[in-house]
């Protein structure tokens, strides 16, 4: 007598289209894009002294996200040889084989073209040209020229992360006033104390890939001293927005309070390094703290025009 057929067991394998979609999204480095967008809308509000048209907001946010995603995807394409040597990046889709280099290059190119088109049509030509400059700076200046050649790579390469505030200001007003350049400098100076603690944690990765990131090759005392210096420069520069661009009381208080906290975190790291008690955890505390600081600063920037009008101060 024949045995009844066993029921077929279906595997819960993820559909190919969903895997591919996740792979393409990961090329854009969503966490980086999210951080850049945190600065975009507040800058637009501050530049206009109120809410811009929603169409301009949408075009600037989407165009800016696409530009940042394009630059990140090009970075993954160009760095695929070293990404496989680093634990932090060994799961990227070009390393695992989920995507081919050709697919990544085409995706990055299409995303970049869409970004510039959206900024040009939805905002203005100045914003679009700044989008081109942002992609060029990150892909060519940082990834292709500086990253593998100098321990100061993140200082100048980090300038690419400053372009969103210029794009936002240009999209909202059609010009680049002094306040836009103050915000540019704030993020430029903020980038080293933000990224160097992270590179200290992943120092072995950078050494394996022979990428001369300062946090990976210099000692804790040297890196922590640089973190303190750049943190002070960042906070001082942030306060310039009051006399230069007329930022009000709310922004001023927030810049002082959050800046003081950021300086405390930086000096604490320095103290731990000098006493040889610094750990990856204490370094990452500054990394995460720098994100909180920037978020508070730009939230205050967005609320400042409304608070000033409401209270007449």
Coordinates of C-alpha atoms in Angstrom, one line a residue, residues 139-264:
X139 CA 33.1 61.2 -5.6
X140 CA 36.2 62.8 -7.1
X141 CA 37.9 65.0 -4.5
X142 CA 37.2 62.7 -1.5
X143 CA 36.8 59.1 -2.7
X144 CA 39.2 59.2 -5.7
X145 CA 41.9 61.6 -4.6
X146 CA 42.0 62.1 -0.9
X147 CA 40.7 59.1 0.9
X148 CA 43.6 56.7 0.3
X149 CA 46.3 59.4 0.3
X150 CA 46.1 61.5 3.4
X151 CA 45.1 61.2 7.1
X152 CA 43.4 64.6 6.6
X153 CA 41.0 63.1 4.1
X154 CA 37.9 63.5 6.2
X155 CA 38.5 67.2 6.7
X156 CA 38.4 68.2 3.1
X157 CA 36.3 65.3 1.9
X158 CA 33.8 66.2 4.6
X159 CA 33.1 69.4 2.7
X160 CA 30.8 67.4 0.5
X161 CA 28.5 67.0 3.5
X162 CA 28.3 70.7 3.9
X163 CA 26.7 71.3 0.5
X164 CA 23.1 70.4 1.6
X165 CA 22.9 73.7 3.6
X166 CA 24.1 75.6 0.5
X167 CA 21.6 73.8 -1.7
X168 CA 18.8 74.4 0.8
X169 CA 19.6 78.1 1.1
X170 CA 19.9 78.5 -2.6
X171 CA 16.6 76.6 -3.2
X172 CA 14.7 78.8 -0.7
X173 CA 16.2 82.2 -1.7
X174 CA 18.0 81.9 -5.1
X175 CA 21.1 83.3 -3.5
X176 CA 23.9 82.4 -1.1
X177 CA 23.9 84.9 1.7
X178 CA 26.7 85.1 4.4
X179 CA 24.5 83.0 6.7
X180 CA 24.7 80.1 4.3
X181 CA 28.5 80.1 4.4
X182 CA 28.4 80.2 8.2
X183 CA 26.3 77.0 8.2
X184 CA 28.6 75.5 5.7
X185 CA 31.6 76.2 8.0
X186 CA 29.7 74.8 11.0
X187 CA 29.3 71.4 9.3
X188 CA 32.8 71.5 7.8
X189 CA 34.3 72.0 11.3
X190 CA 31.8 69.5 12.9
X191 CA 32.7 66.6 10.6
X192 CA 36.2 65.7 12.1
X193 CA 35.1 65.5 15.7
X194 CA 32.0 63.6 14.4
X195 CA 33.9 61.0 12.3
X196 CA 37.3 60.6 13.9
X197 CA 35.8 58.9 17.0
X198 CA 34.0 56.4 14.7
X199 CA 37.3 55.7 12.8
X200 CA 39.0 55.0 16.2
X201 CA 36.4 52.2 16.8
X202 CA 37.0 50.7 13.4
X203 CA 40.7 51.4 13.3
X204 CA 41.6 47.8 12.5
X205 CA 39.3 47.9 9.5
X206 CA 41.0 51.0 8.1
X207 CA 44.5 49.6 8.8
X208 CA 43.6 46.3 7.0
X209 CA 42.4 48.3 4.0
X210 CA 45.4 50.7 4.2
X211 CA 43.2 53.7 4.4
X212 CA 45.1 56.4 6.3
X213 CA 42.2 57.7 8.5
X214 CA 43.6 59.7 11.4
X215 CA 41.5 57.9 14.0
X216 CA 42.9 54.6 12.9
X217 CA 46.7 55.4 12.7
X218 CA 47.2 58.2 15.3
X219 CA 47.1 57.5 19.0
X220 CA 44.2 58.4 21.3
X221 CA 46.0 61.5 22.6
X222 CA 46.5 63.0 19.2
X223 CA 43.0 62.2 18.0
X224 CA 41.3 63.4 21.1
X225 CA 43.3 66.7 21.0
X226 CA 42.1 67.3 17.5
X227 CA 38.5 66.4 18.5
X228 CA 38.6 69.1 21.2
X229 CA 40.1 71.7 18.9
X230 CA 37.5 71.1 16.1
X231 CA 34.7 71.0 18.7
X232 CA 35.6 74.4 20.0
X233 CA 35.9 75.8 16.4
X234 CA 32.5 74.3 15.6
X235 CA 30.7 75.9 18.6
X236 CA 32.3 79.3 18.1
X237 CA 31.4 79.3 14.4
X238 CA 27.8 78.3 15.3
X239 CA 27.5 81.4 17.4
X240 CA 28.5 83.6 14.4
X241 CA 25.1 83.1 13.0
X242 CA 23.7 85.6 15.5
X243 CA 25.7 88.6 14.4
X244 CA 26.2 87.6 10.8
X245 CA 22.7 86.3 9.9
X246 CA 20.5 87.8 12.6
X247 CA 19.7 84.5 14.4
X248 CA 17.5 85.1 17.4
X249 CA 17.4 84.3 21.1
X250 CA 16.1 80.7 20.7
X251 CA 18.9 79.7 18.4
X252 CA 21.5 81.5 20.5
X253 CA 20.5 79.7 23.7
X254 CA 20.3 76.4 22.0
X255 CA 23.7 76.9 20.4
X256 CA 25.3 77.8 23.7
X257 CA 23.6 74.9 25.7
X258 CA 24.1 72.2 23.1
X259 CA 27.6 73.5 22.3
X260 CA 28.6 73.4 25.9
X261 CA 27.4 69.8 26.2
X262 CA 29.3 68.9 23.0
X263 CA 32.5 70.5 24.4
X264 CA 32.1 68.6 27.7

